Coordinates of C-alpha atoms in Angstrom, one line a residue:
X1 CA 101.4 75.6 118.6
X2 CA 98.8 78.0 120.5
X3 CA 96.5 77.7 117.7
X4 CA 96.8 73.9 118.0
X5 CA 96.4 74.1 122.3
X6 CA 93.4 76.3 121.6
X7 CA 91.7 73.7 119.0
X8 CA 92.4 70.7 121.5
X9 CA 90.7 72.8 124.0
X10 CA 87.7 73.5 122.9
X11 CA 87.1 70.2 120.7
X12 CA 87.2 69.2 124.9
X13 CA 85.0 71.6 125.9
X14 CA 82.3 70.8 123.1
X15 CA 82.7 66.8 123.9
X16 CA 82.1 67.4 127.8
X17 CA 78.9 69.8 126.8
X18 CA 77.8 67.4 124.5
X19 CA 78.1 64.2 127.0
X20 CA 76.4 66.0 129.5
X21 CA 73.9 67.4 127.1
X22 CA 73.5 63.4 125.9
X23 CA 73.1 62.3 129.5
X24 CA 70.0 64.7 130.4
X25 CA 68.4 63.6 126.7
X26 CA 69.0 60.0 127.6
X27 CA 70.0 57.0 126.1
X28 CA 67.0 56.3 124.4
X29 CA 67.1 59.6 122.0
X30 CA 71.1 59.4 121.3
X31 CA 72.7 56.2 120.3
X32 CA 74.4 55.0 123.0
X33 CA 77.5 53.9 121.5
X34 CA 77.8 57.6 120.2
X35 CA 77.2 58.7 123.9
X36 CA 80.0 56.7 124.6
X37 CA 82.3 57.9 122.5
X38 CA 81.6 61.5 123.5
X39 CA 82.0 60.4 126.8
X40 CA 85.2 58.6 126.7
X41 CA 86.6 61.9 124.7
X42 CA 85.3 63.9 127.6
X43 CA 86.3 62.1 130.3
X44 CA 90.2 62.0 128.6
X45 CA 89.5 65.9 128.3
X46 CA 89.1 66.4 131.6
X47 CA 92.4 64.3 133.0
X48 CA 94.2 66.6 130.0
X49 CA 93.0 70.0 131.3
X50 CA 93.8 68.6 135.2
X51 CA 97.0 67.8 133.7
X52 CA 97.2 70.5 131.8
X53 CA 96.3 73.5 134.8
X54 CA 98.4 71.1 137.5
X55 CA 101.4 71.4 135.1
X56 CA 100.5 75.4 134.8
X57 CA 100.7 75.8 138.7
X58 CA 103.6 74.0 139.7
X59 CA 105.6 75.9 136.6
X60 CA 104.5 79.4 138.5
X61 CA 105.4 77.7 141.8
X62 CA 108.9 77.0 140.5
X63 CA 109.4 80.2 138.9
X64 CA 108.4 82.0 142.1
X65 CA 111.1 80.2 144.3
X66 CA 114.3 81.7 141.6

């Protein structure tokens, strides 16, 4: 299950390089429905690891109140 975590993260990391990557390039280089793809998969990667590190605190937060 870590090695799964660790794949989903960095396939986000690479899609939110890659759309900002595509977005100082321009439109005119990249296709643009591939720019949006990229960018809708980095834009759901970033809600998942603000989900992911909000989960993470409030966990220690609980843990430190036992």
């Amino acid at each position: 299950m870590n090695a799964f975590k660790n794949i989903l993260i960095a396939i986000g990391i690479i899609s939110i390089a890659l759309f900002l990557t595509f977005l100082i390039i321009g439109v005119k280089v990249v296709s643009a429905i591939l720019l949006y793809i990229v960018g809708a998969i980095a834009v759901i990667s970033l809600i998942c690891f603000v989900i992911f590190y909000i989960g993470k605190l409030t966990g220690k937060i609980d843990k430190d109140k036992e």
